Short mmCIF file of C-alpha atoms in Angstrom, two decimals:
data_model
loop_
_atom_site.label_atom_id
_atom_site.label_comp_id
_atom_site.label_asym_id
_atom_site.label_seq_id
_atom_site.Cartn_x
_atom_site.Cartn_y
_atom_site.Cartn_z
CA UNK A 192 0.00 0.00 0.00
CA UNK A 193 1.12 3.64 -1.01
CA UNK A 194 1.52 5.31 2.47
CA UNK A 195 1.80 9.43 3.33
CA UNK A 196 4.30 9.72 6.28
CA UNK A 197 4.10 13.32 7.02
CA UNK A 198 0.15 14.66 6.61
CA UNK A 199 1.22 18.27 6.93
CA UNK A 200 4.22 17.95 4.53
CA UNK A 201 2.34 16.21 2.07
CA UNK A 202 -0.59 19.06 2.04
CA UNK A 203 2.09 21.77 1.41
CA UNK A 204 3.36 19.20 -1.60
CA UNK A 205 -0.07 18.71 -2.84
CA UNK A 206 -0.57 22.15 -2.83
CA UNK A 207 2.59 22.89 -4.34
CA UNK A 208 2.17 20.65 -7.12
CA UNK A 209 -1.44 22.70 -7.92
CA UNK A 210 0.33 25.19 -8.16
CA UNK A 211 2.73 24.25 -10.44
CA UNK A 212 -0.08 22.74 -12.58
CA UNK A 213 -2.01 26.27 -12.70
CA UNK A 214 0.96 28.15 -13.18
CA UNK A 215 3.51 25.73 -14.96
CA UNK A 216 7.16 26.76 -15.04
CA UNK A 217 10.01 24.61 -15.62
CA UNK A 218 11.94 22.46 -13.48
CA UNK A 219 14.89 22.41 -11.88
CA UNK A 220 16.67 19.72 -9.88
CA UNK A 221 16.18 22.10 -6.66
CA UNK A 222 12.54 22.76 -7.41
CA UNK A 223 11.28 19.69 -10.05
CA UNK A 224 7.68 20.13 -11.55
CA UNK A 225 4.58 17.80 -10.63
CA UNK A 226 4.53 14.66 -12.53
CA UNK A 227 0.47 14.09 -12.13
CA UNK A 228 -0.29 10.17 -10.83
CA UNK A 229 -2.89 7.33 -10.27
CA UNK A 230 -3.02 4.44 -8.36
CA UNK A 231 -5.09 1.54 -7.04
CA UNK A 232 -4.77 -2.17 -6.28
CA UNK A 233 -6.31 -4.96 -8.31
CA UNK A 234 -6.13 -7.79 -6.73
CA UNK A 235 -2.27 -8.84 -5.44
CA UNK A 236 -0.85 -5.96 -7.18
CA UNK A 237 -0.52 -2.16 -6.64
CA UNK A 238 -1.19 -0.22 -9.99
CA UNK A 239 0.93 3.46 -10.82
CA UNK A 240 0.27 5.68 -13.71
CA UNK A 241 2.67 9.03 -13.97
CA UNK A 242 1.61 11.51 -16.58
CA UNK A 243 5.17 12.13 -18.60
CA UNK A 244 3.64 13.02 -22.45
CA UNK A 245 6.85 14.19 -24.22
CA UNK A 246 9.48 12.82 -22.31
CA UNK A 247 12.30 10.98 -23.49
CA UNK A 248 12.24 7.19 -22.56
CA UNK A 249 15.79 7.46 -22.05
CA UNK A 250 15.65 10.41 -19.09
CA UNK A 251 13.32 8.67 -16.70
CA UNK A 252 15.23 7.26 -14.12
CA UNK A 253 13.03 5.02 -11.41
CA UNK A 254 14.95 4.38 -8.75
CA UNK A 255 14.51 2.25 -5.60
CA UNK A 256 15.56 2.10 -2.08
CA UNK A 257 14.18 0.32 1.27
CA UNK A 258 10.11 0.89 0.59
CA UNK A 259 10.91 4.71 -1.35
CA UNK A 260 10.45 4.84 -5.20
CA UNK A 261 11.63 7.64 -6.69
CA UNK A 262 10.70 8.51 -10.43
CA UNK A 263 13.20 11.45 -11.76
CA UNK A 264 12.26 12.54 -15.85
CA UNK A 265 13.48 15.19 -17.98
CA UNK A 266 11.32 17.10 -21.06
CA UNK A 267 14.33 19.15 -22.50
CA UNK A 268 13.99 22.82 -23.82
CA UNK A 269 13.41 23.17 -27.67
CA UNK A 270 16.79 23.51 -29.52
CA UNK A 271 15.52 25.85 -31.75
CA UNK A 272 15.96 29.32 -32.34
CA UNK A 273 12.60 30.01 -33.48
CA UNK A 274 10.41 32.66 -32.27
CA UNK A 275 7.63 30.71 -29.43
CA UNK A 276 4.22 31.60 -30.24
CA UNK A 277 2.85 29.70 -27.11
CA UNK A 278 4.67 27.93 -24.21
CA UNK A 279 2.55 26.28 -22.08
CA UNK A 280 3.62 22.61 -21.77
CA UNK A 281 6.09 22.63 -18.47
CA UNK A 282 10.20 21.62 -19.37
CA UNK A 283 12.93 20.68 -17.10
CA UNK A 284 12.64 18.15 -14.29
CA UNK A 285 10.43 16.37 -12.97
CA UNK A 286 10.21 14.04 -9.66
CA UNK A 287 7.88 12.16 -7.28
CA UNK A 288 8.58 9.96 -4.46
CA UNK A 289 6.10 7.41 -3.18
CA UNK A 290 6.22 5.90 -0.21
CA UNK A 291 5.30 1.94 0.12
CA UNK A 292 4.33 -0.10 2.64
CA UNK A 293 6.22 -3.03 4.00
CA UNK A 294 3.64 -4.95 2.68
CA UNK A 295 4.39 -4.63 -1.29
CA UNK A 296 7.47 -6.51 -2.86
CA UNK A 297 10.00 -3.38 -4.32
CA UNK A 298 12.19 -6.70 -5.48
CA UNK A 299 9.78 -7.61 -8.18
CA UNK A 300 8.60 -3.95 -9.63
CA UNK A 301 7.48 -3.67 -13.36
CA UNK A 302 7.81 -0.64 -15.24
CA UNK A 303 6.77 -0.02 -19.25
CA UNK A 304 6.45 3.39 -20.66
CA UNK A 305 3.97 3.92 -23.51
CA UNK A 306 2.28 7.09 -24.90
CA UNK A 307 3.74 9.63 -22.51
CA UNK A 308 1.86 7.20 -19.59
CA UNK A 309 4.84 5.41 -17.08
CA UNK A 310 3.12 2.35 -15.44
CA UNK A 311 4.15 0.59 -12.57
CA UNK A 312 3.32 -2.97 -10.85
CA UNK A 313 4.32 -3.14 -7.51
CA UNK A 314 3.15 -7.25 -6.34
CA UNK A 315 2.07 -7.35 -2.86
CA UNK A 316 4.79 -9.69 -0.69
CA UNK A 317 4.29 -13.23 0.07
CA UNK A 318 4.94 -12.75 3.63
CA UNK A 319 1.62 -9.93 3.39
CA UNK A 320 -0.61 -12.63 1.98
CA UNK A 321 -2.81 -14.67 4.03
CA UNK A 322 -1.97 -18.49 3.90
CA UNK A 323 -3.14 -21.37 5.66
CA UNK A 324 -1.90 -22.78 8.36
CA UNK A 325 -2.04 -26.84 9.94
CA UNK A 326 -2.28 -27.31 13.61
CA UNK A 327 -1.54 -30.77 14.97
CA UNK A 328 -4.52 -31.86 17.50
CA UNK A 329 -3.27 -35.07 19.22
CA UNK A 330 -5.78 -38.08 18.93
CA UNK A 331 -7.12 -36.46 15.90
CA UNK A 332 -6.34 -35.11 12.50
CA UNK A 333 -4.59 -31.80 11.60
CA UNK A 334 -7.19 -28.78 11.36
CA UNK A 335 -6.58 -25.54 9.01
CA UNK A 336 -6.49 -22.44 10.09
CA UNK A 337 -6.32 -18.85 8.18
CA UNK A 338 -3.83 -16.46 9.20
#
């Protein structure tokens, strides 16, 4: 499960990343822009959808350590000379960290990237899954229990 550590923090970041979305601006590695998400669970595995239309495959960097994932992209400024007529898809950097319970598997992570969309399958652990276990009764035959 996706968890929020900090309630207050994660307000001002929420707020923050409105912000950015109303305003837009580029991004810097001090200050990256909001990369817009989704997620759920279906079934044994945790779903994540980042919003990255018109990055470069080969800037995303998705990084993991302990129960942190951090997703770092880059849409680069035009090359071009030419004269801008309108400007108002946001360039530069752009990160988001999420947080995961102990209860999802960061070993076995999938990511694809396809039409701007970076998806993410996070499998819930073994050790989080219920399972049956046998208790010896003496006299009489095992019984199951579900733990």
């Amino acid at each position: 499960m996706l968890m929020r550590t900090d309630p207050i923090r994660e307000s001002f970041r929420d707020l923050d990343r409105l912000a950015q979305l109303a305003i837009g601006g580029n991004g810097t590695l001090a200050r990256p822009s909001a990369m817009p998400m989704d997620a759920w669970r279906d079934g044994d595995t945790f779903h994540v959808e980042l919003d990255l239309p018109g990055v470069d495959p080969g800037s995303i960097d998705l990084d993991v350590e302990r129960n942190v994932v951090t997703v770092k992209a880059e849409r680069r400024p035009r090359a071009s000379d030419a004269e801008l007529i309108a400007a108002e898809r946001p360039r530069g950097v752009f990160s988001r960290q999420l947080v995961l319970g102990d209860s999802l598997d960061t070993e076995r992570i999938e990511a694809s990237y396809d039409a701007g969309v970076l998806s993410l399958a996070i499998p819930v652990a073994e050790r989080a899954k219920p399972r049956r276990i046998e208790i010896a009764q003496p006299g009489e035959g095992r019984a199951t229990i579900t733990a």
